[in-house]
Each structure stands twice: as C-alpha cells, then as structure tokens.
Short mmCIF file of C-alpha atoms in Angstrom, two decimals:
data_model
loop_
_atom_site.label_atom_id
_atom_site.label_comp_id
_atom_site.label_asym_id
_atom_site.label_seq_id
_atom_site.Cartn_x
_atom_site.Cartn_y
_atom_site.Cartn_z
CA UNK A 10 90.73 59.82 -7.75
CA UNK A 11 88.46 56.32 -8.44
CA UNK A 12 88.98 53.07 -6.95
CA UNK A 13 90.73 50.60 -8.72
CA UNK A 14 87.96 47.79 -10.11
CA UNK A 15 88.96 44.02 -8.61
CA UNK A 16 88.95 41.68 -11.27
CA UNK A 17 85.42 39.54 -11.07
CA UNK A 18 83.59 42.47 -9.77
CA UNK A 19 79.59 42.90 -10.40
CA UNK A 20 79.37 46.66 -10.10
CA UNK A 21 75.51 48.05 -10.02
CA UNK A 22 74.38 51.04 -11.08
CA UNK A 23 70.93 50.43 -9.63
CA UNK A 24 70.16 52.43 -5.99
CA UNK A 25 69.53 50.12 -2.94
CA UNK A 26 66.17 49.66 -1.39
CA UNK A 27 63.74 52.95 -0.11
CA UNK A 28 61.59 53.41 2.26
CA UNK A 29 58.29 51.63 1.31
CA UNK A 30 59.69 49.24 -0.41
CA UNK A 31 59.85 45.77 2.28
CA UNK A 32 55.81 44.46 0.64
CA UNK A 33 57.00 43.53 -2.73
CA UNK A 34 56.47 39.66 -1.57
CA UNK A 35 53.39 41.12 0.33
CA UNK A 36 51.24 39.13 -2.25
CA UNK A 37 53.13 35.81 -2.80
CA UNK A 38 52.46 35.77 0.86
CA UNK A 39 48.75 35.66 1.49
CA UNK A 40 47.74 32.66 0.12
CA UNK A 41 45.71 31.18 -1.65
CA UNK A 42 42.19 31.89 0.11
CA UNK A 43 40.22 29.64 1.90
CA UNK A 44 40.37 25.33 1.42
CA UNK A 45 38.12 24.45 -1.38
CA UNK A 46 35.16 22.23 -0.50
CA UNK A 47 36.79 18.28 -0.58
CA UNK A 48 33.70 17.86 -3.55
CA UNK A 49 35.28 20.90 -5.83
CA UNK A 50 38.67 19.26 -5.64
CA UNK A 51 38.72 17.26 -8.78
CA UNK A 52 41.71 15.20 -7.41
CA UNK A 53 39.22 14.14 -4.52
CA UNK A 54 37.05 10.59 -3.98
CA UNK A 55 34.15 13.31 -3.15
CA UNK A 56 34.51 15.60 -6.48
CA UNK A 57 34.20 11.57 -8.09
CA UNK A 58 30.73 11.03 -6.67
CA UNK A 59 29.29 14.34 -7.20
CA UNK A 60 30.26 14.91 -10.86
CA UNK A 61 28.43 10.83 -10.80
CA UNK A 62 25.76 11.79 -9.12
CA UNK A 63 24.91 14.49 -11.43
CA UNK A 64 25.10 12.42 -14.56
CA UNK A 65 23.33 9.68 -13.40
CA UNK A 66 20.80 12.85 -12.88
CA UNK A 67 20.36 14.03 -16.37
CA UNK A 68 19.89 10.51 -17.89
CA UNK A 69 16.55 9.64 -18.79
CA UNK A 70 15.86 7.08 -15.92
CA UNK A 71 17.32 9.55 -13.44
CA UNK A 72 14.68 11.91 -15.01
CA UNK A 73 12.21 9.58 -14.41
CA UNK A 74 12.99 8.14 -11.20
CA UNK A 75 13.21 12.16 -9.61
CA UNK A 76 10.14 13.01 -11.29
CA UNK A 77 7.81 9.85 -9.95
CA UNK A 78 8.84 10.67 -6.40
CA UNK A 79 7.55 12.82 -3.83
CA UNK A 80 9.45 14.47 -0.61
CA UNK A 81 9.42 12.61 2.40
CA UNK A 82 6.33 13.48 4.54
CA UNK A 83 4.99 12.57 7.77
CA UNK A 84 1.68 10.86 8.60
CA UNK A 85 0.07 12.66 11.80
CA UNK A 86 -2.20 12.21 14.29
CA UNK A 87 -3.20 8.46 16.12
CA UNK A 88 -5.83 7.22 14.20
CA UNK A 89 -4.33 7.98 11.09
CA UNK A 90 -1.11 6.52 12.48
CA UNK A 91 -3.08 3.83 13.36
CA UNK A 92 -5.08 3.08 9.96
CA UNK A 93 -1.16 3.63 8.11
CA UNK A 94 -0.08 1.20 10.06
CA UNK A 95 -2.72 -1.41 9.80
CA UNK A 96 -2.15 -0.90 6.18
CA UNK A 97 1.09 -1.79 6.07
CA UNK A 98 2.00 1.91 5.03
CA UNK A 99 5.94 1.13 4.45
CA UNK A 100 7.24 3.62 7.02
CA UNK A 101 10.53 4.66 8.24
CA UNK A 102 10.18 6.00 12.12
CA UNK A 103 7.32 7.00 14.52
CA UNK A 104 8.00 10.44 16.42
CA UNK A 105 6.53 9.52 19.45
CA UNK A 106 6.20 12.01 21.94
CA UNK A 107 7.60 12.34 25.16
CA UNK A 108 5.25 11.64 28.17
CA UNK A 109 2.25 10.50 25.81
CA UNK A 110 -1.02 9.92 27.31
CA UNK A 111 -0.51 6.27 26.50
CA UNK A 112 -4.38 4.88 25.09
CA UNK A 113 -4.90 1.89 23.50
CA UNK A 114 -4.79 3.57 20.15
CA UNK A 115 -1.11 4.77 21.34
CA UNK A 116 -0.88 0.77 22.88
CA UNK A 117 -1.35 -0.33 18.95
CA UNK A 118 0.85 2.08 17.38
CA UNK A 119 3.94 0.96 19.44
CA UNK A 120 2.70 -2.70 19.60
CA UNK A 121 2.60 -2.41 15.55
CA UNK A 122 6.05 -0.67 15.09
CA UNK A 123 7.72 -3.18 17.29
CA UNK A 124 6.73 -6.04 15.29
CA UNK A 125 7.60 -4.40 12.08
CA UNK A 126 11.35 -3.45 13.18
CA UNK A 127 10.01 0.01 12.42
CA UNK A 128 12.68 2.93 14.66
CA UNK A 129 10.77 4.42 17.39
CA UNK A 130 12.21 7.97 17.67
CA UNK A 131 11.38 9.57 21.37
CA UNK A 132 10.42 13.05 20.90
CA UNK A 133 9.57 16.47 22.45
CA UNK A 134 6.34 18.10 22.22
CA UNK A 135 8.15 20.92 20.61
CA UNK A 136 10.28 19.12 18.54
CA UNK A 137 6.88 17.52 16.90
CA UNK A 138 5.09 21.00 16.46
CA UNK A 139 8.39 21.87 14.37
CA UNK A 140 9.14 19.06 12.55
CA UNK A 141 4.53 18.50 11.58
CA UNK A 142 4.20 22.39 11.03
CA UNK A 143 1.67 22.83 13.83
CA UNK A 144 -0.82 19.75 12.63
CA UNK A 145 -2.38 18.30 15.01
CA UNK A 146 -0.46 15.32 15.65
CA UNK A 147 -2.08 14.02 19.24
CA UNK A 148 1.63 12.68 20.21
CA UNK A 149 2.43 10.36 17.02
CA UNK A 150 4.46 11.18 13.51
CA UNK A 151 4.58 8.49 10.89
CA UNK A 152 7.24 9.73 8.58
CA UNK A 153 6.97 7.97 5.10
CA UNK A 154 9.15 7.72 2.42
CA UNK A 155 8.62 8.99 -1.19
CA UNK A 156 5.96 7.70 -2.74
CA UNK A 157 7.08 4.96 -5.98
CA UNK A 158 4.90 6.06 -8.49
CA UNK A 159 4.23 3.05 -11.27
CA UNK A 160 3.94 3.48 -14.84
CA UNK A 161 0.29 4.07 -16.13
CA UNK A 162 0.59 2.67 -19.25
CA UNK A 163 1.89 -0.46 -18.57
CA UNK A 164 -0.42 -0.30 -15.37
CA UNK A 165 -3.10 -0.67 -17.54
CA UNK A 166 -1.39 -2.57 -20.18
CA UNK A 167 -0.88 -5.64 -17.25
CA UNK A 168 -4.26 -5.46 -15.91
CA UNK A 169 -6.16 -5.59 -19.79
CA UNK A 170 -3.12 -8.96 -19.52
CA UNK A 171 -5.01 -10.15 -16.66
CA UNK A 172 -8.57 -9.71 -17.35
CA UNK A 173 -7.84 -11.23 -20.77
CA UNK A 174 -5.95 -14.50 -18.74
CA UNK A 175 -9.03 -14.03 -15.80
CA UNK A 176 -6.43 -13.85 -13.87
CA UNK A 177 -8.95 -11.15 -12.10
CA UNK A 178 -12.61 -11.73 -12.16
CA UNK A 179 -13.49 -8.10 -13.46
CA UNK A 180 -12.56 -5.80 -16.40
CA UNK A 181 -9.47 -3.66 -15.57
CA UNK A 182 -11.29 -0.50 -13.77
CA UNK A 183 -9.37 3.15 -13.68
CA UNK A 184 -9.46 6.13 -12.52
CA UNK A 185 -7.35 9.05 -13.75
CA UNK A 186 -7.40 12.43 -12.54
CA UNK A 187 -7.55 15.72 -14.71
CA UNK A 188 -6.01 18.67 -12.87
CA UNK A 189 -6.91 17.92 -9.49
CA UNK A 190 -4.63 19.82 -7.29
CA UNK A 191 -5.87 19.03 -3.45
CA UNK A 192 -4.35 15.80 -1.70
CA UNK A 193 -7.55 15.64 0.29
CA UNK A 194 -9.21 14.95 -2.85
CA UNK A 195 -6.42 12.15 -3.94
CA UNK A 196 -7.00 11.03 -0.95
CA UNK A 197 -11.22 10.20 -1.04
CA UNK A 198 -11.08 9.12 -4.33
CA UNK A 199 -8.00 6.56 -3.00
CA UNK A 200 -10.53 5.63 -0.94
CA UNK A 201 -13.05 5.01 -3.55
CA UNK A 202 -11.69 3.57 -5.66
CA UNK A 203 -10.31 0.57 -2.83
CA UNK A 204 -14.01 0.12 -1.74
CA UNK A 205 -15.83 -0.19 -5.33
CA UNK A 206 -12.91 -2.44 -6.55
CA UNK A 207 -10.79 -0.39 -8.59
CA UNK A 208 -7.89 -1.42 -9.87
CA UNK A 209 -5.99 2.02 -9.89
CA UNK A 210 -5.58 5.90 -9.85
CA UNK A 211 -4.17 7.63 -12.75
CA UNK A 212 -2.47 11.03 -12.61
CA UNK A 213 -0.63 12.79 -14.87
CA UNK A 214 3.11 14.39 -14.61
CA UNK A 215 2.14 17.93 -14.45
CA UNK A 216 0.09 20.21 -13.19
CA UNK A 217 -1.32 17.58 -10.40
CA UNK A 218 -1.47 16.37 -6.83
CA UNK A 219 1.09 13.55 -5.98
CA UNK A 220 0.62 11.01 -2.80
CA UNK A 221 1.50 13.36 -0.17
CA UNK A 222 1.21 12.71 3.93
CA UNK A 223 -2.53 14.56 3.39
CA UNK A 224 -3.69 12.45 0.65
CA UNK A 225 -2.02 9.46 2.97
CA UNK A 226 -4.18 10.48 5.88
CA UNK A 227 -7.46 10.85 3.96
CA UNK A 228 -7.29 7.84 2.49
CA UNK A 229 -6.71 5.95 5.65
CA UNK A 230 -4.65 3.42 4.22
CA UNK A 231 -5.73 2.65 0.79
CA UNK A 232 -3.07 4.22 -0.84
CA UNK A 233 -1.34 1.14 0.27
CA UNK A 234 -3.62 -0.61 -1.35
CA UNK A 235 -4.72 0.91 -4.73
CA UNK A 236 -1.27 1.57 -6.66
CA UNK A 237 -1.13 5.16 -8.14
CA UNK A 238 0.40 5.45 -11.16
CA UNK A 239 2.01 8.56 -13.99
CA UNK A 240 1.58 9.44 -17.05
CA UNK A 241 3.89 11.93 -18.80
CA UNK A 242 1.42 13.02 -21.03
CA UNK A 243 -3.25 12.19 -19.97
CA UNK A 244 -3.93 12.69 -23.76
CA UNK A 245 -1.65 11.02 -25.07
CA UNK A 246 -2.04 7.85 -22.43
CA UNK A 247 -5.91 7.41 -23.03
CA UNK A 248 -5.18 7.34 -26.26
CA UNK A 249 -3.25 4.13 -25.55
CA UNK A 250 -6.09 3.08 -23.25
CA UNK A 251 -8.55 2.98 -25.67
CA UNK A 252 -5.62 0.94 -28.11
CA UNK A 253 -5.55 -1.93 -25.68
CA UNK A 254 -9.58 -1.63 -25.29
CA UNK A 255 -10.27 0.53 -22.94
CA UNK A 256 -13.45 2.43 -22.67
CA UNK A 257 -12.73 6.64 -21.77
CA UNK A 258 -15.63 7.79 -19.11
CA UNK A 259 -15.67 12.09 -18.75
CA UNK A 260 -17.58 12.77 -15.59
CA UNK A 261 -18.95 16.77 -16.06
CA UNK A 262 -22.60 18.50 -16.57
CA UNK A 263 -24.48 18.44 -19.48
CA UNK A 264 -22.97 15.18 -20.39
CA UNK A 265 -24.25 12.60 -23.20
CA UNK A 266 -25.58 10.23 -21.00
CA UNK A 267 -26.59 10.56 -17.41
CA UNK A 268 -24.80 8.18 -14.27
CA UNK A 269 -27.61 5.86 -14.14
CA UNK A 270 -27.17 4.46 -18.25
CA UNK A 271 -23.73 4.08 -18.15
CA UNK A 272 -23.80 0.87 -20.38
CA UNK A 273 -19.86 1.16 -20.38
CA UNK A 274 -19.79 0.72 -16.42
CA UNK A 275 -19.14 -3.72 -17.46
CA UNK A 276 -16.26 -2.61 -20.49
CA UNK A 277 -12.87 -2.39 -18.65
CA UNK A 278 -12.84 1.23 -18.28
CA UNK A 279 -11.23 4.73 -17.32
CA UNK A 280 -13.58 7.19 -14.88
CA UNK A 281 -12.10 10.61 -16.12
CA UNK A 282 -12.81 13.80 -13.89
CA UNK A 283 -11.79 17.09 -13.45
CA UNK A 284 -11.17 19.74 -10.70
CA UNK A 285 -14.53 21.30 -9.20
CA UNK A 286 -15.61 24.28 -10.94
CA UNK A 287 -13.30 24.22 -13.86
CA UNK A 288 -14.12 20.74 -15.21
CA UNK A 289 -12.02 18.04 -17.82
CA UNK A 290 -10.35 19.75 -20.28
CA UNK A 291 -11.06 20.63 -23.41
CA UNK A 292 -8.34 17.88 -25.29
CA UNK A 293 -9.26 15.41 -22.34
CA UNK A 294 -12.80 16.15 -23.11
CA UNK A 295 -12.15 15.29 -26.60
CA UNK A 296 -10.18 11.77 -24.99
CA UNK A 297 -13.03 10.66 -23.61
CA UNK A 298 -16.24 8.32 -25.53
CA UNK A 299 -18.74 9.49 -22.92
CA UNK A 300 -19.35 12.26 -21.12
CA UNK A 301 -21.20 11.00 -18.33
CA UNK A 302 -23.48 13.60 -16.48
CA UNK A 303 -24.81 12.97 -12.13
CA UNK A 304 -28.07 13.91 -12.14
CA UNK A 305 -28.32 16.11 -9.13
CA UNK A 306 -30.08 18.95 -7.31
CA UNK A 307 -30.18 21.98 -9.59
CA UNK A 308 -29.59 24.11 -6.93
CA UNK A 309 -26.36 22.36 -6.70
CA UNK A 310 -23.95 23.42 -9.06
CA UNK A 311 -21.00 20.99 -9.44
CA UNK A 312 -19.90 18.09 -6.99
CA UNK A 313 -16.78 17.78 -5.08
CA UNK A 314 -13.89 15.50 -7.68
CA UNK A 315 -14.11 12.89 -4.76
CA UNK A 316 -17.43 12.37 -3.83
CA UNK A 317 -18.65 12.52 -8.14
CA UNK A 318 -16.03 9.08 -8.33
CA UNK A 319 -17.52 7.23 -5.38
CA UNK A 320 -20.72 7.79 -6.94
CA UNK A 321 -19.46 6.96 -10.35
CA UNK A 322 -17.88 3.60 -8.80
CA UNK A 323 -20.88 2.71 -6.99
CA UNK A 324 -22.71 2.50 -10.01
CA UNK A 325 -20.49 0.82 -11.99
CA UNK A 326 -19.17 -1.86 -9.21
CA UNK A 327 -23.66 -1.89 -8.69
CA UNK A 328 -24.31 -2.94 -12.37
CA UNK A 329 -21.23 -5.13 -12.41
CA UNK A 330 -22.50 -7.19 -10.04
CA UNK A 331 -25.74 -7.33 -12.16
CA UNK A 332 -23.90 -8.05 -15.04
#
C-alpha cells in the first residue's frame, strides 16, 4: 500500500545523481583564462594611451614624422666619435669600454661629453661588440638620435628668399640624390657639400639612403652642418624648384655640356646625381635643364657618385669665385 502524501510535499520522478555526473560544473570552475595585458583592457589607462598613440600615428602629421625619422644608431671608432662631438652632433650617450686604453682622442672625447652633459656609460668590450654589430669601435660608440629631416620644398623656398634679400652671399646650391642607397656615398656627398659651400642635400622619400651612423661617420661631422631634407616625390620637387627660379643640372655621361662649360654654375642651382651604373632615372633626366658630363679617361666607365658630386661642386665653387 502506497504511503499517503503529505500536504505540500514535492515529489520528483527524476532519478538522483548517477556515477560520473560530478563534472557538470567543471567548466564554470575553469575561469576565464590568463589576465589580459593592461593595454588590452578597455577600462584601463594603458589601453586609452595605446589607442591615442595609434590615432596619432595614422594622422598625416604622425605619418610624416614616422617617415622622416631614422632609427637610433651608433657612431663608432675614436676618430669618427671625436669628429662628431667636435661638430656638435646631437648625441644622447657615449658607450666607453671598461679599462679603455686612453690616448689624446679618448681624453678629448670624454672632456667634450662632460662639457655637453652627454651621459657616459661604462660598457664591457663584449657588450660593445654586440651593440655595434662587431664593428671596429676602438672602445667607444656614440649613440646618435634619429635624424630629423626637413622638407625639401620649404628649405629651397627659404634659401631662395634669403638670397633675394641678400641674407646669404651666394645663390642657393642644392644636391639631390636619385636612387643612391649607399650611406657612405651619402656621407661623402654631405662632406663635399659642406666643403664647397652648398646649402642642403635632398633625398627622395622612397628607395633612398638615410642619415645612418655610417653616413655620419663618412661625413666626418659635416652632417651636423649641412641640412639633409626629404622630398615626397623627387620629380615634383624638381618642378617646384624650377618654379622658384632654380636651374636643375643632372650629372650623367654623354650629356649636353661638359662640366667646365657649365654656365649655370653661377645661378641658383640643383645638382642631381644618380646611382653609379644606373645613372639618372628617365623622368628625373627629363626634368633637368641640362645634363652635364665630367670629362674622364675613356677607359673609365663612370665615377663614383660622391666623387662626381665633389668634382662638380669644386667647379661650381671655382666659377662662383670668379664671377
């Protein structure tokens, strides 16, 4: 006989727990995984800062700053570091080897760093080898900040205005590089521009060398005196230069005129040089008012770009001195 039902009693027809059902809540006990990084949490300050930085980088000004900066680099070797310091290259820190063999150059390097408030970091030789990529550093390496490039068109316009107002004594003289990718060539060209009273070096935004430590080293400090500026598009920049009153002379073999006969030397002038072997690109050559050749022995195919610039600037300087 079935037991009588009590008032309010709840009867369940389901069976009770069976073997193996104790893991139903395991998933809830597993948690939500590792804690997200601060910058990935929407409510965290670090996330807001990250988003703001990304927004700035995507803005036109942010992209321009990104394009116009080279990574930080190191000038190595006692002579190069000393020349850079004498030229007041904007250095951030000096890495000096522990137990360095001190000579007159090292003494002057340390003195100049102390006078300019440049941090001196004592570094082991093995660490110096590592950070310089096993370059010949002679116990010293100067940390150089990213180079700040000016705008080519603005610089050319400013120089022309200064000359028209006689704030500078000679007509503006610029050297533009077309397809130069060797930083040593750039450094040597900067040095020639400084030696022969040039006013600036113009680099295209793409497919071009930048002011690296190797360029600093080859320029022997001249990169601190000669502004290096960038053009978004070299051909458009040349057209704008001509609209301001500049003449454009391209260096290439088989040109319209030999260098000794370059009458444009005494005018506001842009000298354009191409890569060794390739020479000037077709569009750049079409934008030149004259193609200038340097007379050389027929056994020589071409001159190194920096050598060609040095010879040309010497001739321009000589003609300007006589005018």
